[in-house]
């Protein structure tokens, strides 16, 4: 697969790059960022995926996530994809929570979304293959995290792909799209009215249906304005307790939904993943 280098910059003893390629899954040009720590020749490094939230691109966490120092020290590659296909031919919606910037990490089945909105397959299959081809990534040592809609993506992708990820965490994830306005709008719009088909895109439902993770770390701000209406962290707490799913779900006093919150706890998440991604 051909890869275009958009930019590279030295940072904290590593290289922060932004790249683009023509995606077969989305049928569009896709952009993503990768931070690679300095390493000895022929070394293969563990990978931490970060999936972003509504309205975001790869750039939000790349510029504001404050992960590079910790990834460099731990020797962990950090990958940040976009949140949706983009381009003049890609269907869109006027609202911020649907269409471009709001792919919800699903493979759409309804028109006009189905031709391009295939972010599940892009993240689960196409981008990992490209990463393995062009970067010193040890694909046997992968972790995944994400924020909000991206937290939903991280949890559901890990739950559907048993054994792929050694570590899974999230910042303020949408834990049950079946039970919140963002999720009902997105899943209904992309997939149709059959709520049974939505369950594979709902972390709480997947846990109820028997999917498991090796362990889970979640941080959620108590001052997050989306907590009660959209994120509903308590549903994940209850599902994990009922299923015996090991999890540390921390409510952080005073923190909101912003990158000030994410960057505060990013170092702890990187270290937590790095410990589980050791050779």
Short mmCIF file of C-alpha atoms in Angstrom, two decimals:
data_model
loop_
_atom_site.label_atom_id
_atom_site.label_comp_id
_atom_site.label_asym_id
_atom_site.label_seq_id
_atom_site.Cartn_x
_atom_site.Cartn_y
_atom_site.Cartn_z
CA UNK A 1 0.00 0.00 0.00
CA UNK A 2 1.38 3.39 -1.01
CA UNK A 3 1.91 5.83 1.84
CA UNK A 4 2.32 9.61 1.47
CA UNK A 5 4.35 11.46 4.08
CA UNK A 6 2.60 14.73 4.93
CA UNK A 7 5.03 15.85 7.64
CA UNK A 8 7.60 14.59 10.13
CA UNK A 9 8.95 16.34 13.23
CA UNK A 10 11.45 15.38 15.90
CA UNK A 11 9.93 15.30 19.37
CA UNK A 12 11.04 13.78 22.70
CA UNK A 13 13.53 11.43 21.13
CA UNK A 14 11.21 10.18 18.45
CA UNK A 15 9.50 11.12 15.20
CA UNK A 16 5.98 12.47 14.96
CA UNK A 17 4.63 11.87 11.48
CA UNK A 18 1.42 12.60 9.63
CA UNK A 19 0.60 10.35 6.69
CA UNK A 20 -2.08 9.82 4.04
CA UNK A 21 -3.15 6.99 1.76
CA UNK A 22 -5.97 5.97 -0.56
CA UNK A 23 -8.26 3.69 1.43
CA UNK A 24 -9.90 0.72 -0.22
CA UNK A 25 -12.39 0.46 2.63
CA UNK A 26 -13.66 4.04 2.61
CA UNK A 27 -12.92 4.85 -1.01
CA UNK A 28 -11.37 8.13 0.11
CA UNK A 29 -8.05 9.67 1.03
CA UNK A 30 -7.42 8.97 4.72
CA UNK A 31 -5.00 10.81 7.01
CA UNK A 32 -3.52 9.53 10.27
CA UNK A 33 -0.61 10.29 12.60
CA UNK A 34 2.06 7.99 14.05
CA UNK A 35 4.66 8.72 16.73
CA UNK A 36 7.63 6.36 16.61
CA UNK A 37 10.20 6.46 19.46
CA UNK A 38 13.86 6.13 18.57
CA UNK A 39 14.90 2.48 18.59
CA UNK A 40 17.72 0.16 17.62
CA UNK A 41 17.75 -1.10 14.03
CA UNK A 42 15.33 -3.96 13.32
CA UNK A 43 13.53 -3.51 16.64
CA UNK A 44 9.76 -3.99 16.68
CA UNK A 45 7.84 -1.77 19.07
CA UNK A 46 4.45 -2.25 20.73
CA UNK A 47 1.54 -0.19 19.43
CA UNK A 48 -1.03 1.96 21.24
CA UNK A 49 -4.06 2.97 19.14
CA UNK A 50 -5.97 6.14 20.04
CA UNK A 51 -9.45 6.68 18.58
CA UNK A 52 -10.78 10.24 18.70
CA UNK A 53 -14.23 11.61 19.45
CA UNK A 54 -16.95 13.53 17.66
CA UNK A 55 -15.81 16.38 15.36
CA UNK A 56 -12.15 15.39 15.74
CA UNK A 57 -9.47 14.37 13.26
CA UNK A 58 -6.07 12.79 13.90
CA UNK A 59 -4.82 16.28 14.77
CA UNK A 60 -6.63 16.81 18.06
CA UNK A 61 -4.76 14.25 20.13
CA UNK A 62 -1.57 14.69 18.08
CA UNK A 63 -1.43 18.37 19.04
CA UNK A 64 -3.06 18.32 22.49
CA UNK A 65 -2.77 14.81 23.91
CA UNK A 66 0.67 15.20 25.55
CA UNK A 67 1.64 11.56 24.99
CA UNK A 68 5.01 11.79 23.22
CA UNK A 69 7.37 12.06 26.19
CA UNK A 70 5.79 9.04 27.87
CA UNK A 71 5.60 6.97 24.68
CA UNK A 72 9.24 7.76 23.93
CA UNK A 73 10.33 6.67 27.41
CA UNK A 74 8.26 3.49 27.22
CA UNK A 75 9.18 2.70 23.62
CA UNK A 76 5.56 2.60 22.43
CA UNK A 77 4.30 3.60 18.98
CA UNK A 78 1.20 5.86 19.16
CA UNK A 79 -1.27 5.76 16.26
CA UNK A 80 -4.12 8.27 15.79
CA UNK A 81 -6.52 7.70 12.86
CA UNK A 82 -9.22 10.07 11.62
CA UNK A 83 -12.82 9.65 12.80
CA UNK A 84 -14.55 9.35 9.42
CA UNK A 85 -14.06 9.44 5.66
CA UNK A 86 -13.80 12.90 4.14
CA UNK A 87 -14.05 14.48 0.71
CA UNK A 88 -16.47 16.27 -1.60
CA UNK A 89 -18.12 13.01 -2.64
CA UNK A 90 -18.70 11.80 0.93
CA UNK A 91 -22.21 12.12 2.34
CA UNK A 92 -22.59 14.53 5.24
CA UNK A 93 -25.11 15.97 7.68
CA UNK A 94 -25.47 19.49 9.04
CA UNK A 95 -25.30 18.28 12.64
CA UNK A 96 -21.96 17.80 14.40
CA UNK A 97 -22.90 14.33 15.67
CA UNK A 98 -23.57 12.61 12.34
CA UNK A 99 -21.73 12.34 9.03
CA UNK A 100 -18.20 13.64 8.58
CA UNK A 101 -16.29 13.64 11.86
CA UNK A 102 -18.83 11.25 13.35
CA UNK A 103 -18.17 7.83 11.83
CA UNK A 104 -18.84 6.03 15.14
CA UNK A 105 -16.43 3.27 14.06
CA UNK A 106 -19.19 1.32 12.29
CA UNK A 107 -19.59 -0.17 8.82
CA UNK A 108 -22.69 1.61 7.55
CA UNK A 109 -25.34 -0.40 5.73
CA UNK A 110 -27.81 2.37 4.83
CA UNK A 111 -27.58 4.81 1.95
CA UNK A 112 -26.05 7.28 1.36
CA UNK A 113 -23.55 6.29 4.06
CA UNK A 114 -22.68 2.71 3.07
CA UNK A 115 -20.19 3.45 0.23
CA UNK A 116 -17.73 5.41 2.41
CA UNK A 117 -18.57 5.05 6.11
CA UNK A 118 -16.65 1.83 6.80
CA UNK A 119 -14.59 2.93 9.77
CA UNK A 120 -14.92 -0.42 11.53
CA UNK A 121 -13.20 -2.28 8.70
CA UNK A 122 -10.73 0.55 8.21
CA UNK A 123 -9.58 0.42 11.85
CA UNK A 124 -9.84 -3.35 12.32
CA UNK A 125 -8.20 -4.50 9.07
CA UNK A 126 -6.87 -1.94 6.60
CA UNK A 127 -4.94 0.48 8.79
CA UNK A 128 -3.27 -2.27 10.90
CA UNK A 129 -2.00 -3.89 7.69
CA UNK A 130 -0.59 -0.58 6.51
CA UNK A 131 1.02 0.07 9.88
CA UNK A 132 2.68 -3.35 9.86
CA UNK A 133 4.01 -2.74 6.35
CA UNK A 134 5.49 0.71 6.82
CA UNK A 135 6.42 1.04 10.52
CA UNK A 136 8.46 -0.97 13.06
CA UNK A 137 5.29 -2.21 14.75
CA UNK A 138 5.05 -5.44 16.72
CA UNK A 139 1.44 -6.36 15.95
CA UNK A 140 1.50 -9.09 18.60
CA UNK A 141 1.66 -6.33 21.22
CA UNK A 142 -1.22 -3.91 20.71
CA UNK A 143 -3.20 -1.75 23.10
CA UNK A 144 -6.15 0.52 22.32
CA UNK A 145 -7.70 3.59 23.91
CA UNK A 146 -9.94 6.45 22.87
CA UNK A 147 -12.08 9.39 23.93
CA UNK A 148 -15.88 9.70 23.92
CA UNK A 149 -17.02 8.32 20.54
CA UNK A 150 -13.47 7.00 20.24
CA UNK A 151 -13.77 5.39 23.65
CA UNK A 152 -16.85 3.63 22.32
CA UNK A 153 -14.79 2.56 19.31
CA UNK A 154 -11.90 1.30 21.43
CA UNK A 155 -14.14 -0.74 23.72
CA UNK A 156 -16.26 -2.31 20.98
CA UNK A 157 -13.33 -3.09 18.67
CA UNK A 158 -11.47 -4.77 21.51
CA UNK A 159 -14.52 -6.69 22.67
CA UNK A 160 -15.23 -7.97 19.16
CA UNK A 161 -11.61 -9.01 18.52
CA UNK A 162 -10.80 -11.31 21.40
CA UNK A 163 -7.08 -11.68 22.03
CA UNK A 164 -5.92 -8.91 19.70
CA UNK A 165 -5.32 -6.27 22.36
CA UNK A 166 -3.32 -6.86 25.51
CA UNK A 167 -4.61 -3.64 27.06
CA UNK A 168 -7.79 -1.55 26.68
CA UNK A 169 -8.60 1.81 28.19
CA UNK A 170 -10.85 4.80 27.52
CA UNK A 171 -11.42 8.43 28.41
CA UNK A 172 -15.10 9.33 28.95
CA UNK A 173 -16.41 6.67 26.55
CA UNK A 174 -19.94 6.39 25.18
CA UNK A 175 -20.53 3.04 26.85
CA UNK A 176 -23.98 2.17 25.49
CA UNK A 177 -25.07 3.76 22.18
CA UNK A 178 -28.29 1.73 22.48
CA UNK A 179 -29.23 3.93 25.42
CA UNK A 180 -28.21 7.47 24.52
CA UNK A 181 -29.27 10.10 21.94
CA UNK A 182 -25.86 10.20 20.17
CA UNK A 183 -25.88 6.45 19.73
CA UNK A 184 -29.52 6.12 18.71
CA UNK A 185 -29.04 8.78 16.04
CA UNK A 186 -25.79 7.35 14.70
CA UNK A 187 -26.61 3.65 14.77
CA UNK A 188 -30.13 4.22 13.49
CA UNK A 189 -28.86 6.43 10.70
CA UNK A 190 -25.96 4.22 9.62
CA UNK A 191 -27.48 0.78 10.27
CA UNK A 192 -31.26 1.10 10.20
CA UNK A 193 -34.01 0.39 12.70
CA UNK A 194 -33.07 -3.16 13.74
CA UNK A 195 -31.72 -2.55 17.23
CA UNK A 196 -30.51 -6.13 17.37
CA UNK A 197 -27.94 -5.22 14.73
CA UNK A 198 -26.70 -2.41 16.96
CA UNK A 199 -25.52 -4.69 19.76
CA UNK A 200 -22.13 -5.38 18.17
CA UNK A 201 -21.49 -1.62 18.44
CA UNK A 202 -22.43 -1.30 22.12
CA UNK A 203 -19.85 -2.14 24.82
CA UNK A 204 -22.43 -2.87 27.50
CA UNK A 205 -24.39 -5.15 25.15
CA UNK A 206 -21.23 -6.97 24.05
CA UNK A 207 -20.28 -7.66 27.67
CA UNK A 208 -23.85 -8.82 28.38
CA UNK A 209 -23.57 -11.13 25.36
CA UNK A 210 -20.38 -12.75 26.65
CA UNK A 211 -17.47 -10.74 25.20
CA UNK A 212 -14.58 -10.12 27.59
CA UNK A 213 -11.38 -8.08 27.89
CA UNK A 214 -8.19 -9.06 29.73
CA UNK A 215 -8.62 -5.92 31.79
CA UNK A 216 -10.06 -2.42 31.42
CA UNK A 217 -9.14 1.08 32.61
CA UNK A 218 -11.61 3.97 32.26
CA UNK A 219 -11.33 7.57 33.44
CA UNK A 220 -14.46 9.73 33.51
CA UNK A 221 -14.74 13.34 34.64
CA UNK A 222 -17.46 14.02 37.20
CA UNK A 223 -17.94 17.54 35.80
CA UNK A 224 -18.46 16.22 32.26
CA UNK A 225 -21.64 17.80 30.87
CA UNK A 226 -22.32 14.70 28.76
CA UNK A 227 -22.02 12.21 31.63
CA UNK A 228 -25.68 11.69 32.51
CA UNK A 229 -27.33 12.09 29.12
CA UNK A 230 -24.84 10.54 26.70
CA UNK A 231 -21.95 8.67 28.34
CA UNK A 232 -23.78 6.85 31.15
CA UNK A 233 -20.68 5.40 32.76
CA UNK A 234 -22.73 3.68 35.46
CA UNK A 235 -24.13 1.26 32.86
CA UNK A 236 -20.58 0.03 32.18
CA UNK A 237 -19.86 -0.26 35.90
CA UNK A 238 -22.97 -2.38 36.37
CA UNK A 239 -22.28 -4.56 33.31
CA UNK A 240 -18.70 -5.27 34.40
CA UNK A 241 -19.75 -6.10 37.96
CA UNK A 242 -22.52 -8.43 36.80
CA UNK A 243 -20.29 -10.20 34.27
CA UNK A 244 -17.19 -10.40 36.45
CA UNK A 245 -15.27 -8.33 33.90
CA UNK A 246 -12.09 -6.97 35.57
CA UNK A 247 -12.14 -3.17 35.36
CA UNK A 248 -10.90 -0.03 37.05
CA UNK A 249 -13.42 2.73 36.35
CA UNK A 250 -12.38 5.98 37.99
CA UNK A 251 -14.59 9.04 38.46
CA UNK A 252 -12.35 12.11 38.45
CA UNK A 253 -13.65 15.05 40.49
CA UNK A 254 -13.77 18.43 38.73
CA UNK A 255 -12.79 17.21 35.26
CA UNK A 256 -14.85 17.85 32.13
CA UNK A 257 -14.92 16.34 28.62
CA UNK A 258 -12.05 18.34 27.14
CA UNK A 259 -8.44 17.64 26.23
CA UNK A 260 -7.44 19.29 29.51
CA UNK A 261 -8.97 16.18 31.10
CA UNK A 262 -7.42 13.76 28.59
CA UNK A 263 -3.93 15.24 28.80
CA UNK A 264 -4.06 15.14 32.61
CA UNK A 265 -4.43 11.35 32.68
CA UNK A 266 -2.70 10.45 29.41
CA UNK A 267 0.63 9.66 31.08
CA UNK A 268 -1.06 7.20 33.46
CA UNK A 269 -2.80 5.49 30.55
CA UNK A 270 0.40 5.24 28.49
CA UNK A 271 2.26 3.75 31.46
CA UNK A 272 -0.61 1.33 32.16
CA UNK A 273 -0.59 0.14 28.55
CA UNK A 274 3.23 -0.02 28.38
CA UNK A 275 3.35 -2.33 31.40
CA UNK A 276 0.97 -4.75 29.68
CA UNK A 277 2.71 -4.47 26.30
CA UNK A 278 6.14 -5.57 27.49
CA UNK A 279 7.73 -8.36 25.48
#
